[in-house]
Amino acid sequence: MAIVYQKTKGLTDAETHYCPGCTHGIIHKLVAESLEELGVLEKTVGIAPVGCSVFAYDYFNCDMLEAAHGRAPAVATGVKRVLPDHVVFTYQGDGDLAAIGTAEIVHAAMRGEKITTIFVNNAIYGMTGGQMAPTTLVGQRATTAPLGRDRNHAGSPIRMAEILATLDGAAYIERVTVISPSHIMKAKRAIKKAFELQMEGRGFTMIEVLSSCPTNWGLTPVNALNWLNENMIPVFPLGVFKDVTKEEV
Amino acid sequence: MAIVYQKTKGLTDAETHYCPGCTHGIIHKLVAESLEELGVLEKTVGIAPVGCSVFAYDYFNCDMLEAAHGRAPAVATGVKRVLPDHVVFTYQGDGDLAAIGTAEIVHAAMRGEKITTIFVNNAIYGMTGGQMAPTTLVGQRATTAPLGRDRNHAGSPIRMAEILATLDGAAYIERVTVISPSHIMKAKRAIKKAFELQMEGRGFTMIEVLSSCPTNWGLTPVNALNWLNENMIPVFPLGVFKDVTKEEV
Amino acid sequence: MAKELWKGNEAIAEAAIRAGCRCYFGYPITPQSEIPEYMSLHMPEAGGVFLQSESEIAAINMVYGASGAGARVMTSSSSPGISLKQEGISYMCGAELPGVIVNVMRGGPGLGTIQPAQGDYYQATRGGGNGDYRLIVFAPANIQEVVDLMQEAFELADKYRMPVMMLLDGMIGQMMEPVEWKRPALSPEDLPAKPWATTGTKGERRPNIINSLFINPDACNDHNRHLEEKYQRVIENEQRYEINDADEAEVLFVAYGTPARLARAAARLLGEEGIKAGVFRPITVWPYPYEALHEAASKESVRAVVTVEMSTGQMVDDVRIGVNGIKPVSFVGQAGGVIPTPREVADAARKALGR
Amino acid sequence: MAKELWKGNEAIAEAAIRAGCRCYFGYPITPQSEIPEYMSLHMPEAGGVFLQSESEIAAINMVYGASGAGARVMTSSSSPGISLKQEGISYMCGAELPGVIVNVMRGGPGLGTIQPAQGDYYQATRGGGNGDYRLIVFAPANIQEVVDLMQEAFELADKYRMPVMMLLDGMIGQMMEPVEWKRPALSPEDLPAKPWATTGTKGERRPNIINSLFINPDACNDHNRHLEEKYQRVIENEQRYEINDADEAEVLFVAYGTPARLARAAARLLGEEGIKAGVFRPITVWPYPYEALHEAASKESVRAVVTVEMSTGQMVDDVRIGVNGIKPVSFVGQAGGVIPTPREVADAARKALGR
Amino acid sequence: MATGRVTFRQDRCKGCGLCVSVCPKKIIFLDENITNRKGYHPAAVKEMDQCIGCASCARMCPDSIITVERE
Amino acid sequence: MATGRVTFRQDRCKGCGLCVSVCPKKIIFLDENITNRKGYHPAAVKEMDQCIGCASCARMCPDSIITVERE
Amino acid sequence: MAYNEIIVAGFGGQGVMSIGTTMAEAAMSQGLNVSWLPSYGPEMRGGTANCCVVIADSEIISPIVLEPSELIAMNQPSLDKFEPAVKPGGLILVNKSIVERGIRRDDVRAVYVPSLEIASELGNMRVANMVMLGAYIEATKQLKFETVINMLRHIFTGKKAHLVELNEIALQRGAACSSGL
Amino acid sequence: MAYNEIIVAGFGGQGVMSIGTTMAEAAMSQGLNVSWLPSYGPEMRGGTANCCVVIADSEIISPIVLEPSELIAMNQPSLDKFEPAVKPGGLILVNKSIVERGIRRDDVRAVYVPSLEIASELGNMRVANMVMLGAYIEATKQLKFETVINMLRHIFTGKKAHLVELNEIALQRGAACSSGL
Ligand SMILES: Cc1ncc(C[n+]2csc(CCOP(=O)(O)OP(=O)(O)O)c2C)c(N)n1
Ligand SMILES: Cc1ncc(C[n+]2csc(CCOP(=O)(O)OP(=O)(O)O)c2C)c(N)n1
Ligand code: SF4
Ligand code: SF4
Ligand code: SF4
Ligand code: SF4
Ligand code: SF4
Ligand code: SF4
Ligand SMILES: [Mg+2]
Ligand SMILES: [Mg+2]
């Protein structure tokens, strides 16, 4: 019998602290598998955010830095400018990237910083206990929006992929999800392509991954994926928002 | 003889510190005239930025706050939430709004904060002596880009109107300029409309005004306007990027 | 009034509302997220504004705006988030804006840990931001005291037109204790008017300006002198402290917040061995009660002053300044979320006494 | 070597490049914008990285990244911009990352003024960020000294794996003085390797991690102990100061940076009246040369210690701690961009002496 | 019909059930008879011979504890 | 032809020339014979009777120092 | 003089925190001084949790309990961790249902409570922590059953009123475990 | 012992700063100690500017000049502002071309230099500040003309070499204004 699937060497043997069924774990795998398959783990430097994935530095089997909340793109810029031949990625949640870190991600994209950002959008602040994120859906409850997000008070969800796609420095921006094996395979292709374009020096690349937070959504892991499918995807449509390779003739 | 044009009561009698021919002065007038014409000076609160227009608090004839660099939208949010019936505006440069203050402006727009932002884009840091701004054109020289902005190193200019127009909370976004009397009249209409929509509670409104900096561009005031026309407008196209009143049937 | 069991963070939030605060801006961070969570439900009920900001920086600048517009306004955060507010706090001081800032401290430096600590003492009392400025800093040691001081915090902020900080550690934020609501709740209508606020001229006055820029150095120096005089008034009038069991004490503990409770426990342990120990507890850590401390340390019986902190030693600077060489000053503490035990504290006292 | 006339800010930048710094991230602000401007032209010439960041916060976090990746890296700013870097500085200390941070101070608080001041002393020496941490803080008083200390700043940063701050006032940044380049320029290849840096495993080692999070309080406490021991080593080995004309001095001025020069001018004025005055000038304001100051103040001739600052009085805390009550300590200064005159300083000395 | 084999590192399973939900053959279940050291009922396979080795389960597992083999 | 009249607060003029550049009648010039207290040569009008009172100059003036009247 | 310092410890989800708050609420309404201090961690679920409760008729000095006079050990790791810290002469209540071993010290007393078995007999697993509380109240006599039952009456009203009786029985069954003491 | 403390002051754009740096450069290359300290303000153009230059053969204590031994007043506001501060026995060089009044003190010396007129005679308005510098050098004798001319030779090379002579003449014409002293 031949092994058709096993844990990637891109991950360490550490057990993750993620809640049961949290799709952060799936996304970790995809990043790690991509790096392994591209053969670049040894020259990769990753940046962990502040959020549930704060401990990602213990999970990815490559050099890692833990950045201040929201500042991963700036840290990645520092690393990449010193090590232009290395692969540099950030892994960030929606609070990290789309709230406190808005300026840093917009400007990394504007500069065409040659990094890859994995943006895990779970429409909530997982780590701190379910507060409203900028991506929280209108009507969705959160511990700081106990009656549900009110459009008139707190606005509507921010769509980062769409925003960053307006910038010339962005080479590749795609939104994917991991709610089924086929979505997972598609997400993996997107992530791998982003790394490839980074290695070609094409510019800033970001994959936004719609992810679940069963704990703070108050759903079972399986129901959380259904909820994501039914509620999040309509607001955050999947697809490619920017692809420099398609702009060429 | 009847007076057809005189200094608006929306401005104080203070002499501005602006360089000769700097269009900040024109933009001040348009804001002040609009407020005067709408009869709302008495219930308007303005927020001055850090930049050449830092002293705007001495020029506008209404209550004013001076905000920290980039934070005017947050300050305006604080004011507006306390005084929802008042007219609140920010006046910000491109360093202030599009660099250090990126997060604040994006989130004010996301929330649909009922304020009006006057965004003065002169493609340079005027106040501090001509350093590169996020809106500096590729190839344009600046004291921190002595050989001209290099796309590969520093990216291409950021287009804030286009970015903010992606947000549901934005009610009205237009880019104008003040390089001729007819442009000025158009700019004024835009600014006035923005205030009107704010007063109707429609959401966030921003008018981006392409402005000159003769001093740091190293041009005469008149040549500066020509340079703006020939070089900036192609990169920052004029026009309406968002208009909720047009989305309705 | 009947006692109610309250969690520290929620009591803080409720006490603010009862102090007439109708505006809260903040960003989640452990161990204080219950404050914005409580506010998100109860502030709108009270007819006030709750807004979760995009960052701590935005929050403090929203506070700046709301305060400028005349509101009683509050923000809260924990250590790293408070670091981000430093520029904004400096601006508020420069522009003389009132407001209450709650820091529920956790272990540092950097991301550190979410467990309780007191590593932000310097930042709070010396100003982590730029320029010469001060905050009134209250350091209550239990939830009742938090609640009692909250109204005063808002009052002093308005009175002196300066921000007031509530400096707590994560333990006070997370624990529950009985609370009695002693003072009647205030409604914003009861509060004095703020003629300096930017609330629109209403055609009745010249424009008001809220500003911290004084481009001319003489003007800026004058402004600093003006602030200094104000701070001097605060120093003269607003020092608060408590002294426990100091009669004939051989050792004087100095501690604020939770460690003051530990120091009292240590004093009991020492008492069992016949060593008398007192506890000097500053309630305002700025203005620091230097004279009172000096006097307490001056007592003949006192042979050693021992500072107890949940840090590697910060307030000990103020203790040194206060004691000014008349008695030996030593330090005992743990940092990074570890809480010193009464036994460790007692040991330090014994050591200081040479036993 | 021949002397060259250099503007302070440009000399700082050039000295950094000669110290092997090949990475600069910063954001414009008066009175230090000549540093990024100089870097924008000369850093690429030296084969290094210059990047104007979108903010001071981004800059310090880029420094964090570049330092983590093993580079000698620097940022610079002025007071409000330094306030914004406090969280990042705390993170660097927590993660034990070297780097040089230049603060060319201006008047505060808030936006204040762009004229020279020293109102950020507390922030620099006590840490304006969260948690227990320290920076080595150099406070040179002339451009030659700035240049001489720059290489040392980078060396100590690397040696102790901690950020080093150059604390200057706007005057030093803006003035010109002759400079001699005494030490040979370093190239990055000459520098010792950093085996802890995140430069890719190259398949030769286990992954390196740069991190300031220690979620377990015991681990966080241990980390704090480890940092404390390091700081203790710095305290033991890295204090720098200078004493001038202290023989039989009746009054001892204590001042750093520009005011030290003013104090010496004041000492001359006093000397003309037959009053002997000495000047104690800390060159490191952290670690503070407490013992040396104590010794200088202990001299029998000294009757008064007068602290001179371009602030409303911040270093005076350290002077009090150092002098520890053996002599009276007083303060003279101006804030907000006004520079105290030698006459004012001399007057303060006379007053302190009761004349 | 291709024959597959799946193995679980049961001590690390969090019992989330995602693998259960995606198995096309519906042969995975959470074994309530076992409580692992983390306190969870780990996933297991009922009829291994039904397994087609499609690796859907493994791809889905957030904890990377499933290995799939195929003839 | 409508008749207009423009007046300048010359002491506040910065001599930037923007008004000069937009006057359709080309009647505005910077008066080199005057140096105002700010050190600038202020704008003035050559042939006032040519003025059509279009207010282009005034709209353009960054310093709001031009008043335009019309019959 | 009463000065009870209690640690309640177990898995997240076992109701550890609410045993503590119930004790504190009850003590407070009996006019005693109380404090309740939880352990807290990052949001990730699972793992262990504990809280410290102090109940005293004098002033409470410190809310931190390092040497408990009573330990309620809801699982094995909690017993392992806190048993050595219990004050000599103190009391350990062991959740016998999932803790396999007995206590190792002989200078403290122990009560073994099969909380899950009792709860399952009562047909509602959620009352297991009431069983533990009953055992505690009986063993220490600091709190009154009445107080707790009164509290329950305020919590369970309307359609849930019937739960008062269930909980009351749970308390009594727990108390019975301590009655031999 | 030479210890010259100079203030050069005028409008922005009059070359005030470069008079100062030229003096400092020259003094440095003569082996003297020097410092140069500019006023600085927000970027907005116009307004006044000044710099302090200290030239000494001993150590320079402070670069700040409060009581100048020499004042170069390029315009009226500068004379108004700094005249009272000049040390008794000091020297004031007045840019006679645009300063209308004479000095008011009688305990200091004055030299009046029609810098613009001379520059215009020489056919290049940009040398007006060299005229002032020439007057300063002649009046104080601290710096050598040679040093400055040598410096000019390094600055003006190639196509601009002819400017050396022009500047030299400007210096001499300025010097002539002080020669009566
Ligand atoms: C400066 C700062 N502010 C706030 C926090 C607290 N904090 C930690 S994680 C987090 C949000 C996490 O949400 P997200 O980025 O969406 O990640 P998730 O946990 O959902 O994966 C916050 C606000 C912090 N550590 N630092
Ligand atoms: C925190 C902080 N960073 C930097 C500065 C310095 N600064 C003042 S204005 C300015 C940029 C101004 O540029 P812009 O916003 O484009 O306005 P303009 O002057 O061009 O109108 C900067 C960087 C500051 N005052 N505060
Ligand atoms: S809290 Fe949510 S995002 Fe965080 S680990 Fe748990 S399920 Fe995942
Ligand atoms: S520097 Fe530029 S933007 Fe500023 S006032 Fe002058 S011309 Fe206007
Ligand atoms: S490999 Fe496919 S068939 Fe086999 S257990 Fe996994 S999901 Fe089911
Ligand atoms: S997906 Fe993984 S963790 Fe979840 S139940 Fe299946 S094997 Fe266990
Ligand atoms: S009003 Fe029109 S015509 Fe008259 S001066 Fe002005 S621009 Fe010229
Ligand atoms: S536009 Fe105004 S400031 Fe400019 S020259 Fe004309 S009148 Fe003077
Ligand atoms: Mg999230
Ligand atoms: Mg600009």
Short mmCIF file of C-alpha atoms in Angstrom, two decimals, chain A residues 50 54 66 69 71 95 99-100 125 128-129 131-132 143-147 153, chain C residues 27-30 33 36-37 40-41 50-57 84 111:
data_model
loop_
_atom_site.label_atom_id
_atom_site.label_comp_id
_atom_site.label_asym_id
_atom_site.label_seq_id
_atom_site.Cartn_x
_atom_site.Cartn_y
_atom_site.Cartn_z
CA VAL A 50 -1.78 37.91 17.32
CA VAL A 54 -0.46 33.32 17.54
CA GLU A 66 5.78 36.40 16.15
CA HIS A 69 -1.10 42.55 16.62
CA ARG A 71 1.93 44.39 12.21
CA GLY A 95 -8.98 41.28 13.47
CA ALA A 99 -8.86 46.05 11.87
CA ILE A 100 -5.72 47.09 13.72
CA TYR A 125 -12.19 37.68 17.06
CA THR A 128 -10.19 37.04 22.74
CA GLY A 129 -13.61 35.46 22.97
CA GLN A 131 -15.89 40.04 19.77
CA MET A 132 -17.04 41.70 16.57
CA THR A 143 -19.75 39.48 22.49
CA THR A 144 -19.39 43.16 21.64
CA ALA A 145 -22.45 43.11 19.37
CA PRO A 146 -24.82 41.23 21.63
CA LEU A 147 -27.83 42.06 19.47
CA HIS A 153 -23.98 51.69 14.00
CA TYR C 27 -10.70 47.42 21.38
CA PRO C 28 -10.75 43.88 22.80
CA ILE C 29 -7.78 42.55 24.72
CA THR C 30 -7.49 40.06 27.56
CA SER C 33 -12.49 42.43 27.27
CA PRO C 36 -16.21 46.59 26.18
CA GLU C 37 -18.50 43.56 26.25
CA SER C 40 -21.78 47.04 24.27
CA LEU C 41 -24.98 45.95 25.95
CA PHE C 50 -20.50 52.24 22.64
CA LEU C 51 -18.17 51.81 19.70
CA GLN C 52 -15.62 49.10 19.11
CA SER C 53 -12.82 50.88 17.35
CA GLU C 54 -10.49 49.43 14.74
CA SER C 55 -7.54 49.70 17.12
CA GLU C 56 -6.41 51.13 20.43
CA ILE C 57 -5.01 54.12 18.59
CA LEU C 84 -0.32 52.13 21.51
CA LEU C 111 3.03 40.24 23.99
#
